[in-house]
Coordinates of C-alpha atoms in Angstrom, one line a residue:
X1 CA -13.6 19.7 58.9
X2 CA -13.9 18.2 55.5
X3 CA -11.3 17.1 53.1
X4 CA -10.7 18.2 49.8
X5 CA -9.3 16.8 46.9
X6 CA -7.5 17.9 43.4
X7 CA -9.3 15.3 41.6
X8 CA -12.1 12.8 42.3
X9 CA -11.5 10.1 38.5
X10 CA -9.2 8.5 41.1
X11 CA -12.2 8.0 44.2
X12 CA -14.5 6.6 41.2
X13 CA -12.3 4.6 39.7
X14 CA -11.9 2.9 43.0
X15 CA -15.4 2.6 43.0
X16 CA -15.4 0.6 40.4
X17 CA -12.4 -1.7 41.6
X18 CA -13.4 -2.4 44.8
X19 CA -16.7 -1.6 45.5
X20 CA -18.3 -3.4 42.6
X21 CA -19.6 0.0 41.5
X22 CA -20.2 0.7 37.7
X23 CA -20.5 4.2 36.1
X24 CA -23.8 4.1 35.8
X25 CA -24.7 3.3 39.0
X26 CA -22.3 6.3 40.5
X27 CA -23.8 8.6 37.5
X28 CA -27.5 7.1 39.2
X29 CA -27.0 8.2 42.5
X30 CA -25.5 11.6 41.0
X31 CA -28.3 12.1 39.3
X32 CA -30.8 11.1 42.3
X33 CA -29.4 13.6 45.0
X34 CA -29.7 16.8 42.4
X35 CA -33.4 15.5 42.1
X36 CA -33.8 15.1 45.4
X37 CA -32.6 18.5 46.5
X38 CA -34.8 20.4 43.7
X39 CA -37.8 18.2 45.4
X40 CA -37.1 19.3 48.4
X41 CA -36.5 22.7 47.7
X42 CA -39.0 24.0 45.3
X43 CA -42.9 23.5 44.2
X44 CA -44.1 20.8 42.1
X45 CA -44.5 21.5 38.4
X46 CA -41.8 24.3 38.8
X47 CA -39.9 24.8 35.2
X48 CA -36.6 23.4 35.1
X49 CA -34.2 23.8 32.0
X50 CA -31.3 21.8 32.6
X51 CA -28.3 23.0 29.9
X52 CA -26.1 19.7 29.2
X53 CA -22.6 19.4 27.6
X54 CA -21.8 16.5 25.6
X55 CA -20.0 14.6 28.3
X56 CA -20.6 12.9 31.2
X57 CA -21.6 16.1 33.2
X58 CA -23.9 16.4 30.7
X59 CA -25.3 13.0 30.6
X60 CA -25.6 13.9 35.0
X61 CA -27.9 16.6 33.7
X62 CA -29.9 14.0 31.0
X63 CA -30.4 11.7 33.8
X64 CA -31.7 14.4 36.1
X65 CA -34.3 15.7 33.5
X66 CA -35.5 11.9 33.7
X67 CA -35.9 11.5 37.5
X68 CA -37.9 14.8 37.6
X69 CA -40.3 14.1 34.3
X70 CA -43.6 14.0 35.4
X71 CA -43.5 15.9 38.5
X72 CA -41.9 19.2 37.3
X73 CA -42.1 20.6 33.7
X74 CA -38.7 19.9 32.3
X75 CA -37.1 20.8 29.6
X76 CA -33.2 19.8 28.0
X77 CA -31.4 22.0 26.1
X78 CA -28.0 20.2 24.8
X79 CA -25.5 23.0 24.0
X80 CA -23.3 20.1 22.4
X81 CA -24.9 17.0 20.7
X82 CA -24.2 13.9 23.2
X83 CA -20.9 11.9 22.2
X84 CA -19.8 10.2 25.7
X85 CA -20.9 6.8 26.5
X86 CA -23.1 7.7 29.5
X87 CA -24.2 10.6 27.7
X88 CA -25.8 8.9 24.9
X89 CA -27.0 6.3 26.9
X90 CA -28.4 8.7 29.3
X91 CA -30.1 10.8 26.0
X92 CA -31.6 7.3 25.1
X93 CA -33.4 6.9 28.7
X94 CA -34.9 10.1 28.8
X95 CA -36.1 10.3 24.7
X96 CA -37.9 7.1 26.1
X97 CA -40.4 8.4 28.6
X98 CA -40.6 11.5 26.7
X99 CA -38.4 14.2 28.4
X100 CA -39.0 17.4 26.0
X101 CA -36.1 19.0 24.1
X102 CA -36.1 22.9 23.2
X103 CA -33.9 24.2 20.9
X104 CA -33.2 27.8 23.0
X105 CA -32.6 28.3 26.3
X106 CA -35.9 29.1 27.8
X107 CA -37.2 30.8 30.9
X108 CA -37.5 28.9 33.9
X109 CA -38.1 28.7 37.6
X110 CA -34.5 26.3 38.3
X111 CA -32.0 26.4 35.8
X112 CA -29.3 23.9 36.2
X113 CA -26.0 24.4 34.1
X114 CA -24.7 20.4 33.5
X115 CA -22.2 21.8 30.6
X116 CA -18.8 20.9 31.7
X117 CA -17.4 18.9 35.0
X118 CA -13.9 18.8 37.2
X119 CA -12.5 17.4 34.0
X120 CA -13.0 20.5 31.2
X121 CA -9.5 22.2 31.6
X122 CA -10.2 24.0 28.1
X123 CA -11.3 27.1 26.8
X124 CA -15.0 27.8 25.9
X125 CA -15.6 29.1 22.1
X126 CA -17.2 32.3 21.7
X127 CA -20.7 30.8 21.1
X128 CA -20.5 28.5 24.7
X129 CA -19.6 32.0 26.3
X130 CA -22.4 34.0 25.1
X131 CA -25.1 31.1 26.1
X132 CA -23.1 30.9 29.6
X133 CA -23.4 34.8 29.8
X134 CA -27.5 34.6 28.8
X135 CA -27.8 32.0 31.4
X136 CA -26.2 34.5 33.8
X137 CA -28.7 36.9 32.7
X138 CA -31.9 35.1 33.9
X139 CA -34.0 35.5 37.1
X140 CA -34.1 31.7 37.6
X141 CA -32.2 29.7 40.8
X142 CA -29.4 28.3 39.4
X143 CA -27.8 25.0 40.1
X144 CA -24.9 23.6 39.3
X145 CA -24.2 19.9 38.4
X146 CA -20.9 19.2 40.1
X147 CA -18.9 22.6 39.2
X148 CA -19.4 26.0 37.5
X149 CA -18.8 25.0 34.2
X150 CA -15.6 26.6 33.2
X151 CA -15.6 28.6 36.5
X152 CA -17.8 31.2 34.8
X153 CA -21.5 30.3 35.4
X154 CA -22.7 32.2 38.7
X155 CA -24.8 29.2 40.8
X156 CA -26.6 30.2 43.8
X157 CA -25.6 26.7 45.3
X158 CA -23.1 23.5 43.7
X159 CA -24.0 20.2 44.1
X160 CA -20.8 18.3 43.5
X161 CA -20.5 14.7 43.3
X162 CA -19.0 12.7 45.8
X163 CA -16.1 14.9 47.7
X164 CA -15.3 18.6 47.9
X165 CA -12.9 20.1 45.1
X166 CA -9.8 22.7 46.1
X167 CA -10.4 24.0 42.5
X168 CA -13.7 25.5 44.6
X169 CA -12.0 27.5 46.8
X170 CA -9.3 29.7 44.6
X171 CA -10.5 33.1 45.3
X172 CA -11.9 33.9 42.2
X173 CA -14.1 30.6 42.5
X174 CA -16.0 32.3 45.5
X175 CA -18.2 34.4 42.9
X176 CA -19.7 31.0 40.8
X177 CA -20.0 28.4 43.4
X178 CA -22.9 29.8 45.7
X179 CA -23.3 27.3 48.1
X180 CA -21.9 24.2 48.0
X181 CA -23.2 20.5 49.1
X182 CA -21.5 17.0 48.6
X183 CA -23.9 14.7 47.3
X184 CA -23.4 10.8 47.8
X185 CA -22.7 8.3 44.9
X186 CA -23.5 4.9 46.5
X187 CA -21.5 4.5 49.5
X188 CA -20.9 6.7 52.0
X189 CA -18.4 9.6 52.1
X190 CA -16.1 8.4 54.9
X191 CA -16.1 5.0 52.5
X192 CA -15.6 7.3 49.3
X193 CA -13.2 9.4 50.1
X194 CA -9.2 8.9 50.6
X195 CA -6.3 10.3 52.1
X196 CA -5.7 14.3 51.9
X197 CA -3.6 16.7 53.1
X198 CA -5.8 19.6 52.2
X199 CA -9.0 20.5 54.4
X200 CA -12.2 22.6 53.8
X201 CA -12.7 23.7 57.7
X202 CA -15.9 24.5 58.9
X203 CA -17.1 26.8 61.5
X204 CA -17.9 24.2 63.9
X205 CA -14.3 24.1 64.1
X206 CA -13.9 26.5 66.1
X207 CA -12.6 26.6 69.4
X208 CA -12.7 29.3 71.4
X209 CA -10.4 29.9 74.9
X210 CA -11.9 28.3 77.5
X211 CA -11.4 29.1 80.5
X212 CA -12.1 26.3 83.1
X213 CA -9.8 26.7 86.8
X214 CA -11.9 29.0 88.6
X215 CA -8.7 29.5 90.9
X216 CA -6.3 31.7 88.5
X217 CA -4.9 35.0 87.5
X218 CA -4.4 37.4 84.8
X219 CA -0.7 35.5 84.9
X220 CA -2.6 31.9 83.8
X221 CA -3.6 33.6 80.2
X222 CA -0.5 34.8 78.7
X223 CA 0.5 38.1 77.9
X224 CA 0.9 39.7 74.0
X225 CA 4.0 42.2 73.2
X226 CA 2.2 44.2 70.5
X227 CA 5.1 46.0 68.5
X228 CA 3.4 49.6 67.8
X229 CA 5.2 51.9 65.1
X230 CA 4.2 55.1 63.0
X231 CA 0.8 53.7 62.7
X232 CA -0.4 53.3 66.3
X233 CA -3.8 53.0 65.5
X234 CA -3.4 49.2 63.7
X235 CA -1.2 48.1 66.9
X236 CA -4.0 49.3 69.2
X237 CA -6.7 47.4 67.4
X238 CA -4.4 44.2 67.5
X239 CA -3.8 44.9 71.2
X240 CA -8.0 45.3 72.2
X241 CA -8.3 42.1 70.3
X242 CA -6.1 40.4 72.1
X243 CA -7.2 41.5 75.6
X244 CA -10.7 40.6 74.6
X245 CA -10.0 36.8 73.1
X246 CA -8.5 36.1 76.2
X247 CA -4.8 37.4 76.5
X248 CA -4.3 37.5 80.4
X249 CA -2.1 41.4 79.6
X250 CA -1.6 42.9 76.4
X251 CA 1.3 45.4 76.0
X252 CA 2.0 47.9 73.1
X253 CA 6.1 48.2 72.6
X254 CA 7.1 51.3 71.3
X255 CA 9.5 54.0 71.8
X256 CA 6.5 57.2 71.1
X257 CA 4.6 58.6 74.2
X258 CA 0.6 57.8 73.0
X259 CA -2.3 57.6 74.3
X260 CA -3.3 53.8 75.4
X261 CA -6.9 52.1 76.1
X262 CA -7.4 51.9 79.5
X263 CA -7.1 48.2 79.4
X264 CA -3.9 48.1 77.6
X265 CA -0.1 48.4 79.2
X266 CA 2.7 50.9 77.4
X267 CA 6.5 49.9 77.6
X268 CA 9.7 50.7 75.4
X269 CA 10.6 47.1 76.0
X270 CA 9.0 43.7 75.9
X271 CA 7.7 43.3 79.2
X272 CA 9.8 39.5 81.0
X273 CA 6.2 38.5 81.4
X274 CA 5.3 38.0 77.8
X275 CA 4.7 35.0 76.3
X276 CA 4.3 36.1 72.7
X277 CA 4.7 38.5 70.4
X278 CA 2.9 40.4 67.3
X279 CA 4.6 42.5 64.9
X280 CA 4.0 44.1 62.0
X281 CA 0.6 45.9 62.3
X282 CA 1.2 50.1 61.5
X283 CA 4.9 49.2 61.6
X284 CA 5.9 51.4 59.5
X285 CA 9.4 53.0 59.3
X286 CA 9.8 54.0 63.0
X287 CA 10.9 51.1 64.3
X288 CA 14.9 51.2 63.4
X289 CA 16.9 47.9 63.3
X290 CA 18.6 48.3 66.5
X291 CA 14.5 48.8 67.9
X292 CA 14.2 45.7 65.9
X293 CA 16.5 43.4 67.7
X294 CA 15.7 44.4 71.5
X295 CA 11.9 43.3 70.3
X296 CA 13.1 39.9 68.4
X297 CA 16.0 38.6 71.3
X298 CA 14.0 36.8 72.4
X299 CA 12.8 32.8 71.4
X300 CA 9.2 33.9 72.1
X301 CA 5.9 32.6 70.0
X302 CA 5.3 35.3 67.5
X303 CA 2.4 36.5 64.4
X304 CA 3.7 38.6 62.1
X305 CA 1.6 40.6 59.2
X306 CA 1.9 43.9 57.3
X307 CA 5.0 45.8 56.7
X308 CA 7.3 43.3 57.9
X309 CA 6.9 41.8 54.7
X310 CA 8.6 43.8 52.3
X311 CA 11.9 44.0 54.5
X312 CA 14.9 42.0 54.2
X313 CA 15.1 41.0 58.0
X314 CA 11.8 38.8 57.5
X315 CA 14.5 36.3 56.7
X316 CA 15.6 36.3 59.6
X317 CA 12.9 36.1 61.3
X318 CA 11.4 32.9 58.9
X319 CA 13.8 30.8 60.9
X320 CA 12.4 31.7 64.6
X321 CA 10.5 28.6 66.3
X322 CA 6.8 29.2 67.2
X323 CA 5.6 31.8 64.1
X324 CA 2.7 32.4 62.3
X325 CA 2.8 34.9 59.8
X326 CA -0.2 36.8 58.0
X327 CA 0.4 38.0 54.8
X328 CA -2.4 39.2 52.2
X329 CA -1.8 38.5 48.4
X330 CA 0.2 41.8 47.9
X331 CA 2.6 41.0 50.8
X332 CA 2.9 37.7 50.2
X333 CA 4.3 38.1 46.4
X334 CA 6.9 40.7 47.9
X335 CA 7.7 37.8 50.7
X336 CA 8.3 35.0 47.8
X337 CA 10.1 37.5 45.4
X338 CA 12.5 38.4 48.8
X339 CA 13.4 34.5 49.8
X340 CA 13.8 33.9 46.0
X341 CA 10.9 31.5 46.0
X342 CA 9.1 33.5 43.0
X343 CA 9.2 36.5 41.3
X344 CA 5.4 36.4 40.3
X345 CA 2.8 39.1 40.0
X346 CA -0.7 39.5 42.2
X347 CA -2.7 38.4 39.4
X348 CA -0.6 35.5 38.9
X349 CA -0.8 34.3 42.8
X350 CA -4.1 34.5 42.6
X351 CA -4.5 32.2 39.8
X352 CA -2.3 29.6 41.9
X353 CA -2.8 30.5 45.2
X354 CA -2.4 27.0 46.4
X355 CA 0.8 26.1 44.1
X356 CA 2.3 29.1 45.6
X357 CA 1.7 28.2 49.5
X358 CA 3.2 24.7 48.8
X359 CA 6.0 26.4 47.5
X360 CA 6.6 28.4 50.8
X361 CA 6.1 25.5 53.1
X362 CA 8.4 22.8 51.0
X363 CA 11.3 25.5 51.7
X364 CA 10.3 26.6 55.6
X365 CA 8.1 23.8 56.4
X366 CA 8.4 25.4 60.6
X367 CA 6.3 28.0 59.8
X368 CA 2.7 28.5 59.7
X369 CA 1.6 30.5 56.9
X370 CA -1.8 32.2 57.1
X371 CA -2.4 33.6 53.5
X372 CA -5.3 36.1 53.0
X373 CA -8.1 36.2 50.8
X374 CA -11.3 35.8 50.1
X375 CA -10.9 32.2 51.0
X376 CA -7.9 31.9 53.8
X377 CA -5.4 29.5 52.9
X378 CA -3.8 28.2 56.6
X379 CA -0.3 25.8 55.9
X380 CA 2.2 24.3 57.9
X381 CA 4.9 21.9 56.3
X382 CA 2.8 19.2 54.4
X383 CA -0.7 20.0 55.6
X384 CA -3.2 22.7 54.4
X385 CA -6.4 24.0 55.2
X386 CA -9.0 26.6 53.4
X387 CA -11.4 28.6 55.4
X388 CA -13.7 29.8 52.9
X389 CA -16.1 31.5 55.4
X390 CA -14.9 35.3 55.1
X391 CA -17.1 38.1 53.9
X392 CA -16.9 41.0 51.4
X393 CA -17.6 42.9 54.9
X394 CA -13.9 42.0 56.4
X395 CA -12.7 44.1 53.5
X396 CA -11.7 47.0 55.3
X397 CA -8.6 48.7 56.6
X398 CA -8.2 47.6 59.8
X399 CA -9.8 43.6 59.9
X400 CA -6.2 42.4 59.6
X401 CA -4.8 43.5 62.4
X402 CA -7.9 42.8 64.4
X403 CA -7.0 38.5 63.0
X404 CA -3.4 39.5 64.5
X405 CA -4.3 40.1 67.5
X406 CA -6.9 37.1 67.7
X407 CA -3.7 34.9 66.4
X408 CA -1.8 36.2 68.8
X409 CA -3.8 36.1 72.1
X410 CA -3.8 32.5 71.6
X411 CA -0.4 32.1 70.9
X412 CA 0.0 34.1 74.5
X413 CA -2.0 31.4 75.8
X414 CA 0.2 28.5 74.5
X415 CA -2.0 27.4 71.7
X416 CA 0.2 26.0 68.9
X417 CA 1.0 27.8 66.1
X418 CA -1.1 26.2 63.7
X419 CA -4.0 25.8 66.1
X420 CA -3.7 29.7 67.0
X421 CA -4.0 30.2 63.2
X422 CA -6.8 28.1 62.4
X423 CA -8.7 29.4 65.7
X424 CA -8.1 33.0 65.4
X425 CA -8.9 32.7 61.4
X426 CA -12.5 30.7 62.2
X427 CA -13.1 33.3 65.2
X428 CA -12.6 36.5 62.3
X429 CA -14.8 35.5 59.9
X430 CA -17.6 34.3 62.6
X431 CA -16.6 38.2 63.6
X432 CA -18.2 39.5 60.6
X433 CA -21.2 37.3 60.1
X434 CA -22.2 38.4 63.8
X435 CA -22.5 42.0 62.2
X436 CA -26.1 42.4 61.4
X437 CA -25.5 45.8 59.4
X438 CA -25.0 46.6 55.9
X439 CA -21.6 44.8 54.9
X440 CA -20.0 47.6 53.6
X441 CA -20.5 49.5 57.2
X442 CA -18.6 46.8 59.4
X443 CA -15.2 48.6 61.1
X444 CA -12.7 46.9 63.3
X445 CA -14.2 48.1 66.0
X446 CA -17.4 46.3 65.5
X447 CA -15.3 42.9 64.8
X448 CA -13.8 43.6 68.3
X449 CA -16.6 44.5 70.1
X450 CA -18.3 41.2 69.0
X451 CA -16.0 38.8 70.3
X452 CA -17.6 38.8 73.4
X453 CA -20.8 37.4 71.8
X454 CA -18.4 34.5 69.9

């Protein structure tokens, strides 16, 4: 797990303060663990063009070109003439030992975009757009120095200074940033970095149900109430998840006579036995409110996901102890616009996605909100987390209600709330990147039939 952090000016300028550390020397070390990862990673002599801004993400990139002169054939290209202090200074080292300039952006083996940092919060003029679009267009490795400038270049991997930044892991970030590594500035990370209530989790997070008394019983592992409506199919999947991440009995509530897995119990009422609930999942309109109640009277742990969100007694429901619920971006603007939280478009959440969850827990701080998306937002009252780890694979109809029912076999099991979120979240997306086909074949019944192999 790794924090994450709006802004970092605030981490160097403690640097400065009380470390005793100057610009320069936190620009140095910048500078020496991009050169260090390109000697590491590619061939001697290899052509690098390194693109710099006029700023100090630029000057990152001037110092760079310095550190690999002489062993790889590097050339600068300054989009904008140097005006920052470092910058200048930083065009001044490398004119000394004879760095060479070109005037066009030139074909390369590593291509390293240094044009803007974390503090650009412009817009980019047409002519910064069509060289960010060219340097799109070319067959080198890209690298970025410390962000996508502007969000818009496409790296295959970020090198960011110092401490991971949340502005990293909006959804639409996820097609720039590549892969991402922290580089140190001088002292280390632990040292560097400050409090924060937002976290980067990582998939050595996860912990999966263990089960360690050898003397125990189906009874020892909980047992799911899966609410299954006009859509029996999502219920089902929820329910085989379950049973297989460790939910002692799994039961599909309902009031139709279907056809059931083998392994999984049928009843028109929740079963005295449960322990949690999940609801939502193929809902539809078959469940009536009176059908409603009998399932909610009850002060049981409960996930909720899916149609449930675009009817009035979520409300309700939002003020139930023990709840996780499981929207995706579409739901989750119907669920604001219902509680009177927002009245905002898709496009708009998106764009905000992290505004918009603090919004929901500042008014039900109780609840744990799980909010879909390329990179899964996971809240609870004043503390956040990001799992950025999902796939274009888990795009499917279907991977949702498979994460209900991981969510909610652990909440059978007595895991908390935010725990069975965070858990069941990791365990989805190591789901897919089990699946050793072609991403756009992966079904939910793959994702379930891998979590034996978790």
């Amino acid at each position: 797990m790794q924090k994450l952090f709006d802004e970092v000016a605030s981490l160097d300028d403690r640097c400065y303060k009380e470390f005793y550390l100057n610009e320069d020397i936190l620009m140095e070390h910048a500078a020496k663990g991009m050169a260090e990862y390109i000697r590491n990673n590619f061939k001697k002599n290899a052509k690098v063009t390194i693109v710099c801004g006029s700023g100090n993400n630029g000057a990152d990139g001037l110092a760079l070109g310095r550190l690999l002169h002489g062993d790889f054939d590097v050339s600068l290209f300054c989009a904008k003439t140097p005006k920052s202090k470092m910058a200048l200074l930083q065009k001044q080292r490398s004119n000394s030992i004879g760095v060479k300039e070109s005037t066009k952006l030139l074909e390369c083996d590593i291509l390293v975009d240094a044009i803007v940092g974390t503090g650009f919060s412009g817009e980019f003029d047409k002519e910064m757009l069509t060289l960010i679009d060219q340097m799109n267009s070319l067959s080198a490795f890209k690298i970025s120095c410390d962000v996508p400038s502007g969000y818009l270049f496409r790296a295959d991997v970020t090198l960011t200074m110092g401490a991971l930044k949340k502005r990293m892991f909006l959804d639409e970030s996820k097609e720039c940033v590549g892969e991402i590594k922290v580089l140190n500035l001088g002292v280390s990370r632990d040292i560097y970095e400050t409090k924060s209530n937002w976290y980067h989790l990582d998939l050595d997070d996860l912990k999966l149900p263990n089960r360690t008394k050898k003397s125990s019983h189906k009874g020892n592992y909980g047992h799911l109430a899966v609410a299954s409506g006009e859509k029996s199919g999502a219920s089902i999947m929820s329910a085989l998840s379950a049973i297989r991440f460790g939910s002692g009995l799994v039961t599909l509530v309902g009031f139709e006579n279907i056809s059931t897995p083998h392994s999984i119990m049928y009843s028109h009422t929740v079963p005295k036995t449960a322990t949690a609930l999940a609801l939502g999942m193929g809902l539809g309109v078959e469940f009536s409110n009176i059908e409603l109640d009998k399932f909610l009277n009850n002060s049981l742990a409960m996930v909720v996901d899916a149609d449930m969100f675009y009817m009035p007694i979520i409300t309700e429901i939002l003020c139930r102890e023990n709840l996780v619920i499981t929207p995706h971006p579409k739901e989750f603007v119907s669920l604001l616009k219902i509680l009177k939280i927002a009245d905002i478009s898709v496009e708009e959440l998106q764009c905000e996605r992290f505004k918009y969850a603090e919004m929901f827990c500042k008014v039900y701080p109780k609840v744990t909100l799980l909010l879909k998306g390329a990179n899964v937002i996971i809240a609870q009252d004043e503390t956040f987390y990001v799992n950025p780890h999902g796939t274009q694979a888990l795009a499917k109809g279907g991977s949702g209600d498979v994460l209900s029912g991981l969510i909610g076999a652990l909440l059978a099991q007595g895991y908390a709330p935010i725990d069975a979120a965070i858990h069941g979240s990791l365990a989805h997306v190591s789901l897919a990147l089990l699946y050793k086909g072609a991403d756009f074949s992966l079904t939910p019944d793959d994702l379930i039939d891998a979590i034996g192999k978790l």
